[in-house]
Each structure stands twice: as C-alpha cells, then as structure tokens.
CSV table of C-alpha atoms in Angstrom, one decimal:
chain,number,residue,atom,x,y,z
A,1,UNK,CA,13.4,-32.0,62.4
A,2,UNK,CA,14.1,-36.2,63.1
A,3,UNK,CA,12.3,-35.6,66.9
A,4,UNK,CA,15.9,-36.7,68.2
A,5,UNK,CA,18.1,-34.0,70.0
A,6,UNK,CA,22.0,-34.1,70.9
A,7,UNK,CA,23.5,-32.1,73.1
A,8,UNK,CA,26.1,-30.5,73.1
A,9,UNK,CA,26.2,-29.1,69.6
A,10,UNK,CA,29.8,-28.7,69.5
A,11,UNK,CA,32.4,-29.9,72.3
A,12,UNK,CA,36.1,-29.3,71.9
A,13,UNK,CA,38.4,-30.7,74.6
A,14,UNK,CA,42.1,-32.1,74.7
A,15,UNK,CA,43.7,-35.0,74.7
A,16,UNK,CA,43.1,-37.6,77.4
A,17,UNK,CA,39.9,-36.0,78.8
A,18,UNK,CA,36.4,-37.7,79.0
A,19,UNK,CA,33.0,-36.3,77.5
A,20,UNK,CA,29.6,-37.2,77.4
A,21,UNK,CA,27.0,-36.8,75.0
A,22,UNK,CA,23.7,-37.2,75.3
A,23,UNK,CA,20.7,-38.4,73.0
A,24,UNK,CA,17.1,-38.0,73.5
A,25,UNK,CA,15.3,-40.0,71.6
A,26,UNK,CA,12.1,-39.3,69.9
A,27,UNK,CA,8.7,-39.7,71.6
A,28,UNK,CA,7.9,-43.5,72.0
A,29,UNK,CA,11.1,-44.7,70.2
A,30,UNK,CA,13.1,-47.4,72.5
A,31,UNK,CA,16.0,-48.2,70.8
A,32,UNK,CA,18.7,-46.2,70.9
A,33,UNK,CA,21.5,-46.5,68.1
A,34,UNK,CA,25.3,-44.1,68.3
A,35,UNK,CA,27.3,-43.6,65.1
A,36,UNK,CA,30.4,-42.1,64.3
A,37,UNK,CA,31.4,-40.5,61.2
A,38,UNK,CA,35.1,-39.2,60.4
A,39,UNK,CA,36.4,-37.9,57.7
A,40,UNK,CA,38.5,-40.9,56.6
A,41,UNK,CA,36.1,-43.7,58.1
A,42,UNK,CA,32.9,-42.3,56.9
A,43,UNK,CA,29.6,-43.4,59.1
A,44,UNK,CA,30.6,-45.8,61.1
A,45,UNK,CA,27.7,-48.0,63.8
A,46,UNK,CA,28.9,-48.0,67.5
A,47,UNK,CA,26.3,-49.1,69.7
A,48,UNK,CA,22.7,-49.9,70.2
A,49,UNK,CA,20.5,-50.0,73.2
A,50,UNK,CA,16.9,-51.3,73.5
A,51,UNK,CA,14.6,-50.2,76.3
A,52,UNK,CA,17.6,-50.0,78.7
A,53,UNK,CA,19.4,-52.7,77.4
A,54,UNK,CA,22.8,-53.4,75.4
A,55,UNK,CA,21.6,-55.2,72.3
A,56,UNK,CA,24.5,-54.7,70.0
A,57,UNK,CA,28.1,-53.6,69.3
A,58,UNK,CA,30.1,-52.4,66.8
A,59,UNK,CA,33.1,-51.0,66.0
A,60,UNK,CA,33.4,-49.2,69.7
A,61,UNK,CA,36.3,-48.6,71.1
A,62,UNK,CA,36.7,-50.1,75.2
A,63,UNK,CA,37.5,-46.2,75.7
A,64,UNK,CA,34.0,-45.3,74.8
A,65,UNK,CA,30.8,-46.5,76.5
A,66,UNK,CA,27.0,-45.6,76.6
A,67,UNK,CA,23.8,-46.0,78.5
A,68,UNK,CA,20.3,-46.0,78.4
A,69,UNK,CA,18.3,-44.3,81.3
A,70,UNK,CA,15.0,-45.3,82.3
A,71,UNK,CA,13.1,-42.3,80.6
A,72,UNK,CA,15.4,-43.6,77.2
A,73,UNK,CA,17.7,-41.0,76.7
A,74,UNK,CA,21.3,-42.1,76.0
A,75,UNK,CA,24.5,-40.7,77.0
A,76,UNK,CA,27.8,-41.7,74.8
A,77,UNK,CA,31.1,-41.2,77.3
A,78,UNK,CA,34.3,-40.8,75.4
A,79,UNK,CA,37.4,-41.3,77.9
A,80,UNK,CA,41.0,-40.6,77.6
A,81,UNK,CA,40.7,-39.0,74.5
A,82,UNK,CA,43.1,-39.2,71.3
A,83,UNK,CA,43.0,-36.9,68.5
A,84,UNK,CA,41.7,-39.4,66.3
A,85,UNK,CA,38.7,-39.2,67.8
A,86,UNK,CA,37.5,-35.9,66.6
A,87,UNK,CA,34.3,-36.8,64.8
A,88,UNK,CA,30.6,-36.1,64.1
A,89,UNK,CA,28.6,-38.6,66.7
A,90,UNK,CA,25.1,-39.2,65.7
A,91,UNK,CA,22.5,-40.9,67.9
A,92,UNK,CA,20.0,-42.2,66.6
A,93,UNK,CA,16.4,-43.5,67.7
A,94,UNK,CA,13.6,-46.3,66.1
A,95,UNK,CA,10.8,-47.7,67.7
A,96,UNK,CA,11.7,-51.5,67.6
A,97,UNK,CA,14.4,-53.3,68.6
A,98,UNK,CA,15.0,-53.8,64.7
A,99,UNK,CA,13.9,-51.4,62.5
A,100,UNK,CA,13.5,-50.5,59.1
A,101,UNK,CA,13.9,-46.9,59.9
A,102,UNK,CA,16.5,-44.8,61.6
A,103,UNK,CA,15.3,-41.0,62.6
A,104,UNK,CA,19.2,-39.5,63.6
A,105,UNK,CA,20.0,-36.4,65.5
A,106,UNK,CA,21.5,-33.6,64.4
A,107,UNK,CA,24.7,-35.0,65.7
A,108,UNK,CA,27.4,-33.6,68.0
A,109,UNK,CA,30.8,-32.4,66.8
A,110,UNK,CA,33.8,-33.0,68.9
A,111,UNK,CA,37.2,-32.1,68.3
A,112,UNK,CA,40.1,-33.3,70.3
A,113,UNK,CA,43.2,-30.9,70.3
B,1,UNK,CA,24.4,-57.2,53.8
B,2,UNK,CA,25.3,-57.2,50.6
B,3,UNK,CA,27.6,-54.6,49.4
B,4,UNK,CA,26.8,-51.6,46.7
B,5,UNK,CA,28.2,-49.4,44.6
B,6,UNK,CA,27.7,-45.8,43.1
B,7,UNK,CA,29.2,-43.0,41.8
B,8,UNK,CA,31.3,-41.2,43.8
B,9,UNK,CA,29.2,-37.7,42.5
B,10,UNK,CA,26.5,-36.5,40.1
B,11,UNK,CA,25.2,-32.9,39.2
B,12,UNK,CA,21.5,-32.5,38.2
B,13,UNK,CA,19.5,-29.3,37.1
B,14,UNK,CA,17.3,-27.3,39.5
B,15,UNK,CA,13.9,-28.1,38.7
B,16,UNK,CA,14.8,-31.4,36.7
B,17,UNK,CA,14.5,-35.1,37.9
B,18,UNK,CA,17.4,-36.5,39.5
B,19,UNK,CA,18.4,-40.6,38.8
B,20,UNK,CA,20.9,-41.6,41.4
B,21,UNK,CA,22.2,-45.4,40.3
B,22,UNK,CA,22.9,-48.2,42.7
B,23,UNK,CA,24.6,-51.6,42.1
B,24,UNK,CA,24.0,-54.4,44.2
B,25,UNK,CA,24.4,-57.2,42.0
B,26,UNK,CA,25.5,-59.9,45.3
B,27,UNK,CA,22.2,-58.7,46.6
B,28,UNK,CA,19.9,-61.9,48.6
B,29,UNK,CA,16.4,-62.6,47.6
B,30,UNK,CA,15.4,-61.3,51.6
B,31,UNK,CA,17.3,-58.3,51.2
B,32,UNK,CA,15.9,-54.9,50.6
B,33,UNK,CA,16.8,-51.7,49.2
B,34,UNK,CA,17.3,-48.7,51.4
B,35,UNK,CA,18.2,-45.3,50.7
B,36,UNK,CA,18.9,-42.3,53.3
B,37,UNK,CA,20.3,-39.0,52.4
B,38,UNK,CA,23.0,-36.6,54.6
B,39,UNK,CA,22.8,-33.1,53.6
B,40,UNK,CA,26.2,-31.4,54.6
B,41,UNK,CA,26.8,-32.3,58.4
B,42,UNK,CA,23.2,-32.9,59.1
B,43,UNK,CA,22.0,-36.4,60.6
B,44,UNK,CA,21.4,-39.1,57.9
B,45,UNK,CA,17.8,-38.7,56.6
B,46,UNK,CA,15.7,-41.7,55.7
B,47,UNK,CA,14.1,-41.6,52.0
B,48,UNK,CA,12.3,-45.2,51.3
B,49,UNK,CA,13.3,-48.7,50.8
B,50,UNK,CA,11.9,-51.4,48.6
B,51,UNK,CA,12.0,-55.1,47.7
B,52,UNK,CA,11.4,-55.7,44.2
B,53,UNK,CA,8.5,-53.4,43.2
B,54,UNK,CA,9.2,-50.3,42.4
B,55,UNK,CA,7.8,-48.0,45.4
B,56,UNK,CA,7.3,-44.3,45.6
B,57,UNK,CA,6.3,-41.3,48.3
B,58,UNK,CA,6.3,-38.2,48.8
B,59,UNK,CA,10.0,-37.9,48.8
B,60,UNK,CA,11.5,-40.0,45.9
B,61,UNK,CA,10.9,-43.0,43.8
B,62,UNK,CA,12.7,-46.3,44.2
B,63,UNK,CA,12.9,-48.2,40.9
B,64,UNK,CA,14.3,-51.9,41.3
B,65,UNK,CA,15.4,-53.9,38.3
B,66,UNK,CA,13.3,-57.3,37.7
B,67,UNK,CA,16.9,-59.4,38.2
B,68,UNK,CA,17.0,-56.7,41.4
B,69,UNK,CA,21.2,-56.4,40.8
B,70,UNK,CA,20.2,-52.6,40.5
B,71,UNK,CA,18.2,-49.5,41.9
B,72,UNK,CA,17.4,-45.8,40.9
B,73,UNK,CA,16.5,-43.5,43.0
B,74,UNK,CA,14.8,-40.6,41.3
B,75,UNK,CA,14.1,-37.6,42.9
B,76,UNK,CA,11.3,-36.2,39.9
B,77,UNK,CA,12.0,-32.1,40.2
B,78,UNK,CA,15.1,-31.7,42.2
B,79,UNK,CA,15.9,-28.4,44.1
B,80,UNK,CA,19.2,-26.8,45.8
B,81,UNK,CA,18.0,-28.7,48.8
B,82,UNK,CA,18.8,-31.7,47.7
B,83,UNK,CA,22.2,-31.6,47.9
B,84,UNK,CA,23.6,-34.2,49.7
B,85,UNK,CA,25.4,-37.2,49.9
B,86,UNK,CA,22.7,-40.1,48.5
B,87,UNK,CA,23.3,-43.5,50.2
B,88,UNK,CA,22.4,-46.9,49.0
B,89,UNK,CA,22.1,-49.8,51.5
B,90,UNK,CA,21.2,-53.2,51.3
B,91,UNK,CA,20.1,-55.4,54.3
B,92,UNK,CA,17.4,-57.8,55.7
B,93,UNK,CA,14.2,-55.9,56.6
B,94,UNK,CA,13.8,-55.4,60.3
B,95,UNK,CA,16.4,-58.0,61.3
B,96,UNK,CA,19.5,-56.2,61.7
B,97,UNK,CA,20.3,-53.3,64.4
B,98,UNK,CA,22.6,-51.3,62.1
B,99,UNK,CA,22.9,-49.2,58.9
B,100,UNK,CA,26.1,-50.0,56.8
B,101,UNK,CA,26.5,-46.7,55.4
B,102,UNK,CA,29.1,-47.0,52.0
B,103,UNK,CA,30.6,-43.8,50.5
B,104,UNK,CA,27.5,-42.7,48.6
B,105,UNK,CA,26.9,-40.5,45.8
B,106,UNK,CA,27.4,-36.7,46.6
B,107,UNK,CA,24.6,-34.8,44.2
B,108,UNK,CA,25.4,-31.7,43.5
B,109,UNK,CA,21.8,-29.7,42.1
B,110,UNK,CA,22.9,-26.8,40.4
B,111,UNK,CA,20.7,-22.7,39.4
C-alpha cells in the first residue's frame, strides 16, 4: 500500500460525457503527479501540481484538466469523452516539487463505450 | 533523459536470482539510474536508483557498469510475486517532474 488512494476504482461511461477522478495523496506529500497508461501508448505523464499549483504539463489533452485543493487532494476531469480515452489513470504523489521518488495509486480504470 | 533499452521479457526460477539488463549507453554523467516495477494493473512501484556505485536494499540490487552505458537489476531469490513489468529509466536526480516510463521488461517467475 503506496499511502495514495483513487477513487473511483472503475468508471465506465459513454462517449462525450465528463468524469472526475480524484487522488489523495499520501500524508505530507505536496506534489501531485497524473499518468495515463493505454494499451498502445504505454505510461504516459499528464500533469503535475505542487502545493496547489500547476508546475508542469505533458502530453494532456485541452479536454482533460486537474486541480489541486487546499488539503492536496487532486481531481483529474475528463470532458467530452472519446473512446480512445479508455485507460488506466494513475495519480501519483512525492514530497517535493522534484523528486526522486514517485509512490502511485492504485489507479482508476475508465472505459469509454 | 536519456533513452534505454531492454528486453521485451525474461522468465526466472522461483527461488533463484533474477538479472534484469538495462542499456543506456547515451546516458549523461548527471543522470541516474532508476528502476520501478508494475505488477499486473497495479500502480508503478519504486525499487531504487543509483549513480555509478552499485547500490542495494531491501528490495533489489542495482549494479552499474564502471563506463555506466549499462545496469542490472538483480532481484537475489525471486518469488511468483515478482512478476511484473521491470522498468528502467534514466533522468537527472530530483530535477525533473516526470517519469519517462519505456516498454520495460515483463519477468515472468515461474513454480
């Protein structure tokens, strides 16, 4: 157990609808990072947030968008949704703005229909 | 970062060590080692990371070649639960915000 939870487990849904996931980070940790991981793209970084704050982008779709809530949980929303975005979404958490370790969640699986 | 490469799969031997090979031959004298594990639809796990020194805990042991252009990670007496996908990634220590996560190795340990 990383200390990191997701919710939901599982989320299926259909095309064009929005979600939200949320990360809670483990005790302390301030930054705040979401991956993707499909089958044909493999692990793939989103987003990061530190203590609040946007501190880096990846390969994020302008669909998709996050947060970071003053007690540091993180919520990943997913908007008009395509089939291509059925994927395991991991969040994961690290005390620094940069660090050396990553503790990820157990991740949430969503499948678009 | 620089990039890596390993095999696409290995099989090891309950109860025997397990030496999962990395490539990094384009690797920078700042960069470091790092090695997390995914067992079957779980989160990424981190195992260790090193520089040029061989390192070990309680999980594995990193072995880094003296021209550092490759890495073993050996897991000494490997068990069914260490199955999983075995990923190598290089990058500066505590300078970059992401993990670059390749293809990795999928170990299979076998009864």
């Amino acid at each position: 157990d990383s200390g990191v939870t997701q919710t939901p487990k599982h989320l299926i849904t259909a095309t064009g609808q929005r979600v939200t996931l949320r990360c809670s980070p483990r005790s302390g940790d301030l930054s705040v990072y979401w991956y993707q991981q499909s089958l044909d793209q493999g692990l793939q970084f989103l987003i990061q947030y530190y203590n609040g704050e946007e501190r880096a982008k990846g390969n994020i779709l302008e669909r998709f968008s996050a947060q970071q809530f003053p007690d540091l949980h993180s919520e990943l929303n997913l908007s008009s949704l395509e089939l291509g975005d059925s994927a395991l979404y991991f969040c994961a958490s690290s005390l620094a703005y940069s660090s050396d370790t990553q503790y990820f969640g157990p991740g949430t699986r969503l499948t678009v229909l | 970062d620089a990039k890596t490469t390993q095999p696409t799969s290995m099989d090891c031997a309950e109860g025997r060590a397990a030496n999962l090979p990395c490539n990094h031959s384009t690797i920078s004298g700042n960069e470091y080692v790092y090695w997390y594990r995914q067992i079957h639809s779980q989160g990424p796990q981190y195992i260790i990371h090193g520089l040029k020194n061989n390192e070990t805990n309680e999980m594995a042991s990193l072995i880094i070649t003296e021209d550092r252009k490759s890495s073993t990670l050996i897991l000494p007496h490997a068990t069914l639960r260490d199955t999983a996908v075995y990923y190598c990634i290089v990058r500066v220590e505590s300078s970059n915000y992401k993990l670059t996560f390749g293809k990795g190795t999928l170990l299979t340990v076998n009864p």
